[in-house]
Tab-separated table of C-alpha atoms in Angstrom:
chain	number	residue	atom	x	y	z
A	1	UNK	CA	-19.216	-77.809	70.256
A	2	UNK	CA	-20.634	-76.543	66.975
A	3	UNK	CA	-21.222	-80.121	65.794
A	4	UNK	CA	-23.251	-80.826	68.943
A	5	UNK	CA	-25.553	-77.833	68.345
A	6	UNK	CA	-25.907	-78.808	64.679
A	7	UNK	CA	-26.876	-82.364	65.680
A	8	UNK	CA	-29.422	-81.093	68.191
A	9	UNK	CA	-30.931	-78.761	65.587
A	10	UNK	CA	-31.236	-81.611	63.060
A	11	UNK	CA	-32.923	-83.852	65.631
A	12	UNK	CA	-35.380	-81.088	66.604
A	13	UNK	CA	-36.256	-80.353	62.960
A	14	UNK	CA	-36.762	-84.046	62.205
A	15	UNK	CA	-38.990	-84.443	65.278
A	16	UNK	CA	-41.133	-81.476	64.200
A	17	UNK	CA	-41.466	-82.817	60.655
A	18	UNK	CA	-42.327	-86.311	61.903
A	19	UNK	CA	-45.034	-85.041	64.271
A	20	UNK	CA	-46.491	-82.728	61.615
A	21	UNK	CA	-46.646	-85.540	59.043
A	22	UNK	CA	-48.146	-87.997	61.537
A	23	UNK	CA	-50.790	-85.495	62.646
A	24	UNK	CA	-51.616	-84.578	59.043
A	25	UNK	CA	-52.072	-88.169	57.820
A	26	UNK	CA	-53.958	-89.554	60.809
A	27	UNK	CA	-56.443	-86.706	61.161
A	28	UNK	CA	-57.435	-86.803	57.514
A	29	UNK	CA	-58.265	-90.513	57.713
A	30	UNK	CA	-60.001	-90.302	61.091
A	31	UNK	CA	-62.110	-87.199	60.442
A	32	UNK	CA	-64.144	-88.408	57.458
A	33	UNK	CA	-67.040	-90.755	58.037
A	34	UNK	CA	-69.699	-91.539	55.436
A	35	UNK	CA	-73.052	-89.853	56.124
A	36	UNK	CA	-75.723	-92.172	57.507
A	37	UNK	CA	-78.594	-90.605	55.583
A	38	UNK	CA	-76.872	-90.840	52.192
A	39	UNK	CA	-79.107	-92.018	49.365
A	40	UNK	CA	-78.479	-95.611	48.403
A	41	UNK	CA	-76.816	-96.528	51.667
A	42	UNK	CA	-78.852	-99.776	51.863
A	43	UNK	CA	-78.583	-100.598	48.139
A	44	UNK	CA	-75.854	-102.538	46.392
A	45	UNK	CA	-73.158	-100.294	44.900
A	46	UNK	CA	-73.297	-99.577	41.186
A	47	UNK	CA	-70.575	-101.488	39.314
A	48	UNK	CA	-67.848	-99.325	37.874
A	49	UNK	CA	-67.291	-99.087	34.141
A	50	UNK	CA	-63.515	-99.124	34.427
A	51	UNK	CA	-62.581	-101.750	36.946
A	52	UNK	CA	-59.193	-103.312	37.487
A	53	UNK	CA	-59.946	-106.395	35.410
A	54	UNK	CA	-60.960	-104.400	32.333
A	55	UNK	CA	-57.828	-102.244	32.563
A	56	UNK	CA	-55.333	-105.029	33.202
A	57	UNK	CA	-56.785	-107.677	30.877
A	58	UNK	CA	-57.758	-105.494	27.942
A	59	UNK	CA	-57.681	-106.764	24.383
A	60	UNK	CA	-54.330	-106.134	22.730
A	61	UNK	CA	-55.323	-107.164	19.204
A	62	UNK	CA	-53.821	-104.860	16.563
A	63	UNK	CA	-56.557	-103.527	14.285
A	64	UNK	CA	-55.168	-101.045	11.726
A	65	UNK	CA	-58.582	-100.725	10.066
A	66	UNK	CA	-59.652	-98.415	12.913
A	67	UNK	CA	-56.824	-95.976	12.243
A	68	UNK	CA	-57.652	-92.694	10.569
A	69	UNK	CA	-54.570	-91.144	9.060
A	70	UNK	CA	-56.283	-88.718	6.702
A	71	UNK	CA	-55.396	-85.049	7.221
A	72	UNK	CA	-58.101	-83.014	8.891
A	73	UNK	CA	-60.145	-80.740	6.667
A	74	UNK	CA	-59.430	-82.545	3.396
A	75	UNK	CA	-63.111	-83.220	2.759
A	76	UNK	CA	-64.070	-79.547	2.750
A	77	UNK	CA	-60.995	-78.143	1.042
A	78	UNK	CA	-61.277	-76.681	-2.382
A	79	UNK	CA	-58.982	-77.816	-5.207
A	80	UNK	CA	-55.572	-76.228	-5.017
A	81	UNK	CA	-54.547	-73.850	-7.737
A	82	UNK	CA	-51.468	-74.747	-9.810
A	83	UNK	CA	-48.341	-73.192	-8.328
A	84	UNK	CA	-49.902	-72.822	-4.884
A	85	UNK	CA	-48.448	-74.873	-2.066
A	86	UNK	CA	-50.863	-77.344	-0.487
A	87	UNK	CA	-51.916	-77.233	3.145
A	88	UNK	CA	-50.751	-80.816	3.703
A	89	UNK	CA	-47.750	-82.535	2.180
A	90	UNK	CA	-49.068	-86.086	1.989
A	91	UNK	CA	-48.279	-89.082	-0.192
A	92	UNK	CA	-50.717	-88.041	-2.913
A	93	UNK	CA	-49.088	-84.622	-3.263
A	94	UNK	CA	-45.608	-86.102	-3.429
A	95	UNK	CA	-46.736	-88.703	-5.994
A	96	UNK	CA	-48.363	-86.009	-8.151
A	97	UNK	CA	-45.233	-83.885	-7.876
A	98	UNK	CA	-43.019	-86.794	-8.905
A	99	UNK	CA	-45.250	-87.776	-11.827
A	100	UNK	CA	-45.665	-84.192	-12.985
A	101	UNK	CA	-49.464	-84.294	-12.750
A	102	UNK	CA	-51.473	-81.075	-12.289
A	103	UNK	CA	-51.872	-80.098	-8.652
A	104	UNK	CA	-48.397	-81.431	-7.915
A	105	UNK	CA	-46.863	-78.049	-7.324
A	106	UNK	CA	-45.071	-77.636	-10.677
């Protein structure tokens, strides 16, 4: 008998959820209508900048010249003092450290 009541409860809950979802989706689509006195209602629509064709068929050419891999703030930084750790550990710092040049950290 308990299985029967459980089955009835499941059916009732599913019916409530189905009616709530149906009411929620149909009323949202049926309520909204575009205003008749909207500006530009008689004009042609403005073309979109990002349309499907420009997103799907975009150029996939690899252009590494447009990459900027310089650390930020390197143009305005002052010269590092010997013995002071740099803000950025880049290739130039590691090369200077390997070669024993000033500004290499040694």
